[in-house]
XYZ file of C-alpha atoms in Angstrom:
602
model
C -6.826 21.420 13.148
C -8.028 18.559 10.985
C -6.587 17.601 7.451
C -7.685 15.234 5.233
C -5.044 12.592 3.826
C -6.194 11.216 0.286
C -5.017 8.278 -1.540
C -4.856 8.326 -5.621
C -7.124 5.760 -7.557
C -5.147 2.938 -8.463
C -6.207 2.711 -11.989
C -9.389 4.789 -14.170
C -12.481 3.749 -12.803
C -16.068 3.324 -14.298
C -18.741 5.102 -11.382
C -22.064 6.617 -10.996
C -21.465 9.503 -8.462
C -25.185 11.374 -6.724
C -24.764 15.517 -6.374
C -26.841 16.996 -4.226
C -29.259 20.342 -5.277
C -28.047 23.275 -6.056
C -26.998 25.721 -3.474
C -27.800 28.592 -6.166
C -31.131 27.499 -7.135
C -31.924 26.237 -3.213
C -31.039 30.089 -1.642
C -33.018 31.458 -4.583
C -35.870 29.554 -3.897
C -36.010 30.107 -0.076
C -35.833 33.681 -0.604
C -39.131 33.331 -3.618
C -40.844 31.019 -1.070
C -40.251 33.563 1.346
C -41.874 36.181 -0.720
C -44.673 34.274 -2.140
C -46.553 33.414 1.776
C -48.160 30.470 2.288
C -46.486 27.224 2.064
C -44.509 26.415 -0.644
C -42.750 22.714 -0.892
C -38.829 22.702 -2.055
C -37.548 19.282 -3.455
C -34.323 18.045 -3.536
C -32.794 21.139 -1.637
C -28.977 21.758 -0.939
C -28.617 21.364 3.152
C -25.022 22.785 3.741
C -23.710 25.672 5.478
C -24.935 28.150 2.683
C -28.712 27.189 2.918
C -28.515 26.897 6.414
C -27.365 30.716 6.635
C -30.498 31.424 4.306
C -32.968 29.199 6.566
C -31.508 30.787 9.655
C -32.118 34.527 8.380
C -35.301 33.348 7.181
C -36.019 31.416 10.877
C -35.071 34.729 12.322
C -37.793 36.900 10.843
C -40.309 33.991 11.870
C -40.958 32.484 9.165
C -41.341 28.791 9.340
C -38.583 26.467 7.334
C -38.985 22.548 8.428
C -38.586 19.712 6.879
C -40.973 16.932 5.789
C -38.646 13.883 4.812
C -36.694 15.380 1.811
C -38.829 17.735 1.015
C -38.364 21.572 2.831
C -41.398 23.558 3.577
C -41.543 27.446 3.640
C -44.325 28.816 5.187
C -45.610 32.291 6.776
C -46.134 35.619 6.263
C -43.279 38.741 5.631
C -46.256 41.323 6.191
C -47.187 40.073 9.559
C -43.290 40.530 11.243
C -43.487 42.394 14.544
C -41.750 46.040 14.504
C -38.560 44.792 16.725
C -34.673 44.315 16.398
C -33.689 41.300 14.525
C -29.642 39.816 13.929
C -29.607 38.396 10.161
C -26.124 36.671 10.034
C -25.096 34.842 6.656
C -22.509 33.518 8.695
C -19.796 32.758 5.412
C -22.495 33.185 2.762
C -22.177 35.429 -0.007
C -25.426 34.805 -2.076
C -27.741 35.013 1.714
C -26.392 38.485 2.681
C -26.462 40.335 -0.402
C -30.025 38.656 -0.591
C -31.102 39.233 2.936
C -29.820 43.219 2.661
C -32.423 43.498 -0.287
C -34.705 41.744 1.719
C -34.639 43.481 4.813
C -35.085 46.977 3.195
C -38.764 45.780 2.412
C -40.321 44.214 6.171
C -40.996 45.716 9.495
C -38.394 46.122 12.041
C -34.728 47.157 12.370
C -32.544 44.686 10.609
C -28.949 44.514 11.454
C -27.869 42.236 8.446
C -24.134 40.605 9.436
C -21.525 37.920 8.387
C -18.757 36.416 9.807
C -14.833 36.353 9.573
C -14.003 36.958 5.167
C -17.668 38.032 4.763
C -17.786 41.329 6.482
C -14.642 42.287 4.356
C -16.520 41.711 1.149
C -17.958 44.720 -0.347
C -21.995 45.663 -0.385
C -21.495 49.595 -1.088
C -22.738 48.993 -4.858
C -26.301 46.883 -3.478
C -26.257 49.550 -0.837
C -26.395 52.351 -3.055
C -28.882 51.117 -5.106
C -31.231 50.422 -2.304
C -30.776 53.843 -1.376
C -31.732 55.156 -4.706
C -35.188 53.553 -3.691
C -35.825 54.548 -0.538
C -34.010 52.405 2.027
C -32.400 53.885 5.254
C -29.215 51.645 5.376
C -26.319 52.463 7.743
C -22.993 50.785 8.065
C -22.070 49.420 11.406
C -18.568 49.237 11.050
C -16.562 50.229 7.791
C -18.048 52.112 5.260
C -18.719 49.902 2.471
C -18.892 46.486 3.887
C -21.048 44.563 6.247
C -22.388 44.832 9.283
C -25.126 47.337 8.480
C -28.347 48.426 10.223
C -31.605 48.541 7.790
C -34.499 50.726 9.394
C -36.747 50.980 6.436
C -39.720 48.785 5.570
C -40.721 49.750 2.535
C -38.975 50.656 -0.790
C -40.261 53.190 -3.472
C -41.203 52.055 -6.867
C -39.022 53.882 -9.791
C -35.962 53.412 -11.705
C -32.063 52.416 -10.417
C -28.427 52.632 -11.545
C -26.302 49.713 -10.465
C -23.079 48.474 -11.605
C -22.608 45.007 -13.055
C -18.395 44.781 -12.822
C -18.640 44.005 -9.143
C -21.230 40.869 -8.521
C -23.940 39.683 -10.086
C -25.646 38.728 -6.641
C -26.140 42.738 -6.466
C -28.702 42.103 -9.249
C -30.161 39.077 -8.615
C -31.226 40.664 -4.996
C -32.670 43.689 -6.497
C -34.606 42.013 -9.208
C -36.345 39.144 -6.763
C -37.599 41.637 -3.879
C -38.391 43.977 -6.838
C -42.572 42.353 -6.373
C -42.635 43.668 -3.298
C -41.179 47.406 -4.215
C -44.049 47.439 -7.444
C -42.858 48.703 -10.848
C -39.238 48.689 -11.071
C -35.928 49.809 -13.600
C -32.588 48.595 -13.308
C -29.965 50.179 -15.319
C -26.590 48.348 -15.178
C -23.610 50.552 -15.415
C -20.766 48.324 -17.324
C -20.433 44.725 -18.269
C -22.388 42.661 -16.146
C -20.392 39.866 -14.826
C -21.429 36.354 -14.301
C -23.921 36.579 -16.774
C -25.988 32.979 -16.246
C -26.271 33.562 -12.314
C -28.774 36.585 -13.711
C -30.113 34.147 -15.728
C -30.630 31.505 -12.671
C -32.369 33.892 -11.073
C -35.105 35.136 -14.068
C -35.566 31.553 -14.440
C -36.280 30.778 -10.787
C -38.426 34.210 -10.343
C -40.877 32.525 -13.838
C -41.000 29.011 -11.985
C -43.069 31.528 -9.224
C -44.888 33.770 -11.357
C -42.925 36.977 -11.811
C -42.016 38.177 -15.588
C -38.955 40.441 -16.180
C -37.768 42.038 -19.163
C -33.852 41.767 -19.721
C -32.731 44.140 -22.350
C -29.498 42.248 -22.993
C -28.181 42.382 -19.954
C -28.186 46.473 -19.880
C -31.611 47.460 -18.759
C -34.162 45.178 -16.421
C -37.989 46.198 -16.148
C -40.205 44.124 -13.221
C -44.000 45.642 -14.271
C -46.103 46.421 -11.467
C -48.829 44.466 -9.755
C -47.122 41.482 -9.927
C -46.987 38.506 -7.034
C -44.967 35.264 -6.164
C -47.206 31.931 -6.185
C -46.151 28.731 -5.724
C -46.551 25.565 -4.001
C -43.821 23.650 -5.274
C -40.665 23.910 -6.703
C -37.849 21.143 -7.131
C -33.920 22.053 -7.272
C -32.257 20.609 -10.130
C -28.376 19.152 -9.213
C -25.114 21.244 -8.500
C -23.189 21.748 -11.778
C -20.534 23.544 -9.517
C -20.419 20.178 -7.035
C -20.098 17.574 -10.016
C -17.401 20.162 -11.746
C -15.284 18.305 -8.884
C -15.519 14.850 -10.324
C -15.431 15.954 -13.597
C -12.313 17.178 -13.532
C -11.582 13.959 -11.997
C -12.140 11.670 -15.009
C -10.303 13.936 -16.918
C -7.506 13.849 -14.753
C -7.559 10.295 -13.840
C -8.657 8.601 -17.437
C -12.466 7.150 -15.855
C -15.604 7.439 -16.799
C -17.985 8.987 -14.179
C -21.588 9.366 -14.553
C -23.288 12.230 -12.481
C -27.117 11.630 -11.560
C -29.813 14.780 -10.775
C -28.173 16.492 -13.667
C -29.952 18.919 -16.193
C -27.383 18.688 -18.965
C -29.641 22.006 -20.710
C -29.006 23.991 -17.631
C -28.464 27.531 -17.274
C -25.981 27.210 -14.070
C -22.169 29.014 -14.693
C -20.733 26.502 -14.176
C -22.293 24.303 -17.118
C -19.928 25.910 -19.008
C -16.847 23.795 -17.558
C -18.140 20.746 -19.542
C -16.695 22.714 -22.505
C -13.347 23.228 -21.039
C -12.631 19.878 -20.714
C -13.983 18.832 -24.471
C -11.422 21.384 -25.612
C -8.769 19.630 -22.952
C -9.656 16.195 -25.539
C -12.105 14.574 -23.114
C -15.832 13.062 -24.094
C -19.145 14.593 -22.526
C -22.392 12.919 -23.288
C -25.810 13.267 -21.715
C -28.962 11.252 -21.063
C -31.732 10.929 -18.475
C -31.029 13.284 -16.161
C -27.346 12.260 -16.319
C -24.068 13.509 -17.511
C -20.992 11.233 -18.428
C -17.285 12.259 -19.033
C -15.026 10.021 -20.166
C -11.751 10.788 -19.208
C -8.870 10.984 -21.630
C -6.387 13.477 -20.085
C -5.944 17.226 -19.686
C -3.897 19.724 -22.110
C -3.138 23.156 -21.627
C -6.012 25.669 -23.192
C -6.429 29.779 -23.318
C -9.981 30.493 -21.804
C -11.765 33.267 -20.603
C -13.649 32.355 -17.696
C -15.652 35.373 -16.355
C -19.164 33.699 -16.599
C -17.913 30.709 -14.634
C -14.972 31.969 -12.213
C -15.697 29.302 -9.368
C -13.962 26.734 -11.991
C -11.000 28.522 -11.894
C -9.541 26.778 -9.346
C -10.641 23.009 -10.533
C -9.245 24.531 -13.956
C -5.558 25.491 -12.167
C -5.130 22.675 -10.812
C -5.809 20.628 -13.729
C -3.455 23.019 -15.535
C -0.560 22.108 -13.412
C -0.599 18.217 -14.546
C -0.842 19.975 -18.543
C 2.706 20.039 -20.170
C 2.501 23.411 -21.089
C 1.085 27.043 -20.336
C -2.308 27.660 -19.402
C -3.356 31.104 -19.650
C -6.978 32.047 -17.201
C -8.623 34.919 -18.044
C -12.164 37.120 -16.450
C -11.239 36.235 -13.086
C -10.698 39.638 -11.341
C -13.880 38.631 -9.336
C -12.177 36.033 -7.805
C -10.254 38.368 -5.493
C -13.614 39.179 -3.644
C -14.500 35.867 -2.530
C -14.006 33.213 0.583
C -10.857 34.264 0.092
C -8.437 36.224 -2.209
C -8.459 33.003 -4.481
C -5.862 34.027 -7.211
C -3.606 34.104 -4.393
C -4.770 31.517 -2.978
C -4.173 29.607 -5.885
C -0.589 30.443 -6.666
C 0.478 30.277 -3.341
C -0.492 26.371 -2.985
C 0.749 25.704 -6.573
C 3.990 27.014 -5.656
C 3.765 24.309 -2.878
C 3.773 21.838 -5.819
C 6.402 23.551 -7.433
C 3.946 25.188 -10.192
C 5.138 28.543 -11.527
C 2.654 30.900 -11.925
C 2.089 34.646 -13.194
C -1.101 37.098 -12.393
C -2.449 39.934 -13.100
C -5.818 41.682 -11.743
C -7.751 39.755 -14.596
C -5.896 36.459 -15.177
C -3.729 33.945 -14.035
C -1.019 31.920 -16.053
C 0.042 28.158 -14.984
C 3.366 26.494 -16.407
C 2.328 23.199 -16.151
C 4.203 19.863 -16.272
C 5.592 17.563 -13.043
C 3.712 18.817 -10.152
C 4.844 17.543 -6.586
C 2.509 16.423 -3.935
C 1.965 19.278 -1.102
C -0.146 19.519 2.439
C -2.528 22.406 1.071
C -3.975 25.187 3.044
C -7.524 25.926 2.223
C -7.921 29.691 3.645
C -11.633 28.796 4.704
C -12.569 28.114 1.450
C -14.852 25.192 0.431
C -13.605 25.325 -3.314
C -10.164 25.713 -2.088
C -10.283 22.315 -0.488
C -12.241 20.298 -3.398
C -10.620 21.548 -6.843
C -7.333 20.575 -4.635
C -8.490 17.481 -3.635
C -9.157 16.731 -7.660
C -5.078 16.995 -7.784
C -4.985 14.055 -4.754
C -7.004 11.570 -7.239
C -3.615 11.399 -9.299
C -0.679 12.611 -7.156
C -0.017 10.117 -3.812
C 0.720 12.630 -0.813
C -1.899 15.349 -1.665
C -3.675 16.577 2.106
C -5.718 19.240 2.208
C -6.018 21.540 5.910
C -9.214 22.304 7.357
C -11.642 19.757 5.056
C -14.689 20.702 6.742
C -14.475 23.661 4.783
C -16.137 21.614 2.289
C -19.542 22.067 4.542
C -20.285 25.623 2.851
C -21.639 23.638 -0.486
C -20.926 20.360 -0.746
C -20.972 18.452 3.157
C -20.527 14.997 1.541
C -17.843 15.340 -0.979
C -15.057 13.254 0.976
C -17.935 10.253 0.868
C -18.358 11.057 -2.349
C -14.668 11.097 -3.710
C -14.642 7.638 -1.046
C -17.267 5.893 -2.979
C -15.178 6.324 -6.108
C -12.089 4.467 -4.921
C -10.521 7.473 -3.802
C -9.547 6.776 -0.261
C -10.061 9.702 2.133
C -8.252 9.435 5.964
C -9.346 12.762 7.917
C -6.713 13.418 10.874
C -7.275 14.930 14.050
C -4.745 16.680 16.224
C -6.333 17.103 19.956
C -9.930 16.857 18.781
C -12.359 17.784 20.938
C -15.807 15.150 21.041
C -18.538 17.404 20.437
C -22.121 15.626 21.066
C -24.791 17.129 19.324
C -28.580 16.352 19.317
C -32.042 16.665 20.719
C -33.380 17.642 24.461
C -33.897 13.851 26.254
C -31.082 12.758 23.582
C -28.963 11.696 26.514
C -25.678 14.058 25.647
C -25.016 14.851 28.674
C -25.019 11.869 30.310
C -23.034 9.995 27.802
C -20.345 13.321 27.402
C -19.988 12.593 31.587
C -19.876 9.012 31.028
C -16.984 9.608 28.358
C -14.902 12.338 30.075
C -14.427 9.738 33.232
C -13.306 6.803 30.669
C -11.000 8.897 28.837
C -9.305 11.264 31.357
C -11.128 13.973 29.489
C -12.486 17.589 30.732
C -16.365 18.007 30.457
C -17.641 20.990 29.169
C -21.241 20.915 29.374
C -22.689 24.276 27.651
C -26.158 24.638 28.891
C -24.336 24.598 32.271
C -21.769 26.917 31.066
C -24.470 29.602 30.223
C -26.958 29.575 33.272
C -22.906 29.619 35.289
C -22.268 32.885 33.705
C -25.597 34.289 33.790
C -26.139 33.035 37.396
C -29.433 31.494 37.105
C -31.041 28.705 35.365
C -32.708 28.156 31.595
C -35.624 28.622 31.766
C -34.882 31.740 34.030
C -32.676 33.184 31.320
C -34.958 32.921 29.102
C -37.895 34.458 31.043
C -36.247 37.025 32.027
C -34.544 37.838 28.387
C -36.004 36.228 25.739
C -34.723 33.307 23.406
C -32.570 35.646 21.460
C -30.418 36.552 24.337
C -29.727 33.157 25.301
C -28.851 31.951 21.932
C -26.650 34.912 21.600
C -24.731 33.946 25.137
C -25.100 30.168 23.918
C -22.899 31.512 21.076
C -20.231 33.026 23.241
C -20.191 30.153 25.323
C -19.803 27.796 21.741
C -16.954 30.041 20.912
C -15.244 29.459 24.240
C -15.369 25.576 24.240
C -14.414 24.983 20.686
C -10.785 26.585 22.009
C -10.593 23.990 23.855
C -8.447 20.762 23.305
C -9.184 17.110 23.994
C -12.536 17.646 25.668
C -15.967 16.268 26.130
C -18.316 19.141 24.761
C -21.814 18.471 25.410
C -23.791 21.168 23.690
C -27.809 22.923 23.656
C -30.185 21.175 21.608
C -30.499 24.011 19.281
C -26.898 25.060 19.162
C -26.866 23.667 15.780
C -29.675 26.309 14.923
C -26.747 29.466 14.165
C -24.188 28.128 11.063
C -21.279 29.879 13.204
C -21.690 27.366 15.947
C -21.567 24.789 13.862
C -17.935 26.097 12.388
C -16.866 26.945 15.803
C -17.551 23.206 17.099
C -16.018 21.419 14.122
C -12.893 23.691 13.459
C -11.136 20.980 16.669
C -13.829 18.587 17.047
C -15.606 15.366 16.034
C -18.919 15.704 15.997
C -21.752 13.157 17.366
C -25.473 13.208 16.838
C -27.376 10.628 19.211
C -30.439 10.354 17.249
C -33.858 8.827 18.858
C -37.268 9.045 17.500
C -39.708 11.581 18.564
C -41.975 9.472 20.780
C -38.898 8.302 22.585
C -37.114 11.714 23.220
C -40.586 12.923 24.345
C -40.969 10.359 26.667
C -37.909 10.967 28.429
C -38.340 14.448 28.675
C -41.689 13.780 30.642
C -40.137 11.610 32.817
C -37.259 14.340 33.960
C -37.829 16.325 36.751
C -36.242 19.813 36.050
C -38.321 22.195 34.536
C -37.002 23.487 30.631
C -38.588 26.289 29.010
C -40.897 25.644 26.025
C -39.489 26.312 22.413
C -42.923 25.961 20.371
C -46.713 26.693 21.848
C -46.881 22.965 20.725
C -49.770 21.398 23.116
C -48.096 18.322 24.451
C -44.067 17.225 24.618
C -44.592 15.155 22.105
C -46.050 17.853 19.533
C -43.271 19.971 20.400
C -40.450 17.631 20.218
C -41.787 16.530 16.374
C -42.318 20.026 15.458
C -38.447 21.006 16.644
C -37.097 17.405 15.350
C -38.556 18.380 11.988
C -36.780 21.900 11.637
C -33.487 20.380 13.199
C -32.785 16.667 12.342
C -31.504 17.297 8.589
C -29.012 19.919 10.554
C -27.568 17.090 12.752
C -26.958 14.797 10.141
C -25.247 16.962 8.207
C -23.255 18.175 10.821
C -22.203 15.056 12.525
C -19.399 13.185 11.374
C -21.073 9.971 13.420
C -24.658 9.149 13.417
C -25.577 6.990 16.611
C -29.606 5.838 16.546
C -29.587 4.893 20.347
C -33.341 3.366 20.000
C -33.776 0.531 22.338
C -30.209 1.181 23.824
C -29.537 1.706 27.338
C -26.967 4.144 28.473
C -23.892 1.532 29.269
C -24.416 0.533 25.704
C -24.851 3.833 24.040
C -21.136 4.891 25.624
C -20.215 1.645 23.708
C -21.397 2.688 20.695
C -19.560 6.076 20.727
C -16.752 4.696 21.887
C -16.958 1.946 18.878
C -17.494 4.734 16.598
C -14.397 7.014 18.004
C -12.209 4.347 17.685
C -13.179 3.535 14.392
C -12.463 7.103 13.562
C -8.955 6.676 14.963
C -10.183 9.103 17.656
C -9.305 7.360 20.598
């Protein structure tokens, strides 16, 4: 297990902090690109665990997602899937199953549609239902009610649908984007629609590609017929939900933080928070793509927060520095996601000595002297980041498990570092996972490493072709890719149980989000980078025989085609970059073990 030990600023600070895109806006645009064919250009898109789920599904049903420097191309064609078996797995992600599901009941093939861990306990029956009502032949796997489910249908039927809106508004938004390919299409919405701007994200994002809809104040939807996606470009505006983080930290802390990439008119939830923290007595202003709060405390406030729940958390914690009662209300949605969060929350304020109260709709936070705490983060990015906010200002704050932070926001601890926060990640036991490219040299340096630290080697290719009793390239003959990367999973799962060991893994381990988790739940991650031409050339020059992964005509082709769907992946993922161009392999193991060191590692 890893925590994350943070250090408060020593006085206010004046900053300028960058937020990545919007995971939001990026998984809605995939899933339009998707939908439209041909190639379609997305700038400035989220890459975190989230999108990753999305691009995997999406990767799965053969469409092409790779990436030319920032910029993420979609390309391919949903009519021209084979009639097979395919795994969708949104991993963690909320917004790329309930998406995918709608998806799925529209192309070829059996779908078995599939999350992981909290995800398969978080209800689908109402998108189910609905899908139904059109056509679909959806069965549950498991439990009724939740995921995993098996999707036979291809095609839905055109007509009119009851749906509630008291559950999520994700339910919606998946209806209304595949509703193109279904033709004319009527959504009644039983109740009061919740998280009322996410429906409004996703109107706006189905205009930017050519779809109207009709939204009869949020009680009736109408898609006409004969209606098509186009688009060749479309550019993600910043994370409202990411900045939220930092500010709540001005507030807190008295600075003055500027956010770039921001769209201060936007029509994110979360937007909403800005107002929060006027009423809380601090100054918002906007210009140039920017937003600025300066910080002048926080006070306690009433609010109800059911269009913007994911600030309930920033907003608690904020609440326990405010002498006085803070009363959150339009949360009951909250107890549906990563985790139950109202619990969540009181449980770790407690750990500060906050008293709380709850009921099914709102929380209440006595605020006034709270006491620094090692917080548990229940696999739950926002768990981790609106209680980091509380570490800015209270010495002693750690937070458990900060990779969870990977689902949304991978950067935020260099973020909160490049504000003067100071940010020590611990390790107990960590496994040194290397990560990277065929010809990247990971197993040679993982050998190289496990002999100069008295480590086990696990190397996982090795593993797999052990337990399947034949090589590679014969596994994958024999089977198919799917199969191996499926055994390559069980094999990832294995290995990241392990403690203090040398984990050399597949070049396109990375490709499955749950891998990823597995590997840096007790691990360290390091990507050995190297340019195309070089990895290519040392893949020639081996003698073993690997099986092909694109119908690329020469090495070279094929490693810049794979490099450009992977590469962003690594980066993300790793928690050390190592560019070993021009570097033999003596002085590449002196580079990592540099790095390690540095990391307090070794």
């Amino acid at each position: 297990m890893k925590r994350a030990r943070i250090t408060p600023l020593k006085k206010p600070v004046v900053a300028l902090v960058a937020i990545p895109g919007s995971k939001s806006y990026t998984n809605r645009a995939l899933l339009l690109a998707a939908l439209a064919g041909g190639t379609v250009r997305i700038k400035n898109p989220l890459i975190s665990d989230d999108t990753h789920a999305m691009i995997a599904c999406l990767r799965e049903l053969g469409l092409h997602c790779t990436f030319v420097g920032d910029v993420l191309e979609v390309s391919g064609n949903l009519d021209k899937l084979e009639d097979r078996t395919y795994t969708l797995n949104a991993n963690l992600s909320g917004t790329t199953i309930r998406f995918i599901l709608a998806l799925a009941a529209t192309v070829p093939g059996v779908k078995v549609v599939q999350g992981r861990g909290r995800l398969n306990e978080r209800p689908i029956a109402h998108l189910v239902e609905s899908l139904r009502q059109l056509g679909a032949k959806i069965e549950y796997v498991g439990e009724k009610g939740y995921p995993p489910v098996r999707v036979e249908s291809s095609k839905l039927k055109s007509g009119t649908v009851t749906m509630r809106g008291t559950v999520s508004s994700q339910f919606l938004s998946a209806l209304l984007m595949v509703a193109p390919r279904v033709g004319e299409l009527s959504i009644r919405v039983e109740g009061e629609q919740v998280s009322k701007p996410y429906i409004d994200m996703t109107l706006e994002a189905m205009k930017e590609f050519g779809v109207a809809v009709s939204n009869e104040n949020y009680e009736r939807y109408h898609v006409p017929a004969r209606q098509m996606y186009r688009g060749e470009e479309y550019l993600v505006e910043g994370d409202i939900s990411s900045a939220s983080y930092f500010f709540a930290i001005a507030a807190l802390t008295g600075s003055t933080l500027t956010l770039k990439n921001m769209n201060p008119r936007s029509l994110q939830a979360d937007i909403r928070f800005l107002k929060i923290l006027e009423d809380m007595g601090n100054v918002v202003s906007s210009k140039n793509g920017e937003i600025t709060i300066e910080g002048k405390g926080v006070k306690p406030v009433s609010v109800d927060m059911q269009d913007c729940p994911d600030q309930a958390q920033t907003l608690a914690v904020l609440a326990a520095f405010a002498e006085g009662t803070t009363t959150i209300s339009g949360i009951s949605t909250l107890r549906i996601k990563e985790t139950e969060r109202v619990v969540a929350i009181e449980k770790e304020l407690a750990k500060m000595g906050i008293r709380t109260e709850s009921s099914p709709d709102t929380i209440t936070i006595y605020g006034g002297n709270p006491a620094p705490a090692r917080v548990d983060t229940y696999d739950d990015h926002r768990m981790a980041m609106a209680f980091a906010v509380a570490g800015t200002k209270l010495a002693g704050m750690e937070i458990n498990d900060p990779d969870v932070v990977s689902k949304t926001f991978p950067n935020f601890w260099d973020a909160l570092h490049s504000i003067g926060v100071g940010v020590e990640v611990l390790y107990e036991n960590p496994n040194i996972v290397l990560i990277g490219m065929r010809g990247g040299g990971k197993s040679s340096v993982a050998k190289l490493l496990s002999e100069k630290l008295g480590r086990k080697f696990l190397d996982l290719d090795a593993m797999v072709e052990s337990q399947e009793g034949m090589g590679i390239p014969e596994v994958v003959e024999k089977y198919g890719w799917g199969y191996f990367r499926d055994r390559e999973s069980e094999i990832v799962k294995k290995a990241a149980k392990q403690k203090n060991a040398i984990i050399s893994t597949g070049g396109g381990a990375i490709g499955r989000p749950e891998n990823i988790a597995a590997l840096k739940q007790r691990g360290i991650v390091v990507f050995l980078s190297a340019p195309a031409d070089t990895l290519a050339r040392r893949i020639d020059s081996e003698t073993g025989k690997r099986p092909r992964l694109t119908q690329a005509g020469s090495t070279l082709e094929e490693v810049e085609a794979v490099l450009a769907e992977r590469e962003k992946f690594y980066e993300t993922v790793a928690d050390i970059v190592i560019d070993d161009t021009g570097m033999g392999l003596e002085e590449k193991l002196g580079e990592v073990l540099k790095r390690l060191e540095k990391h307090r590692v070794i």
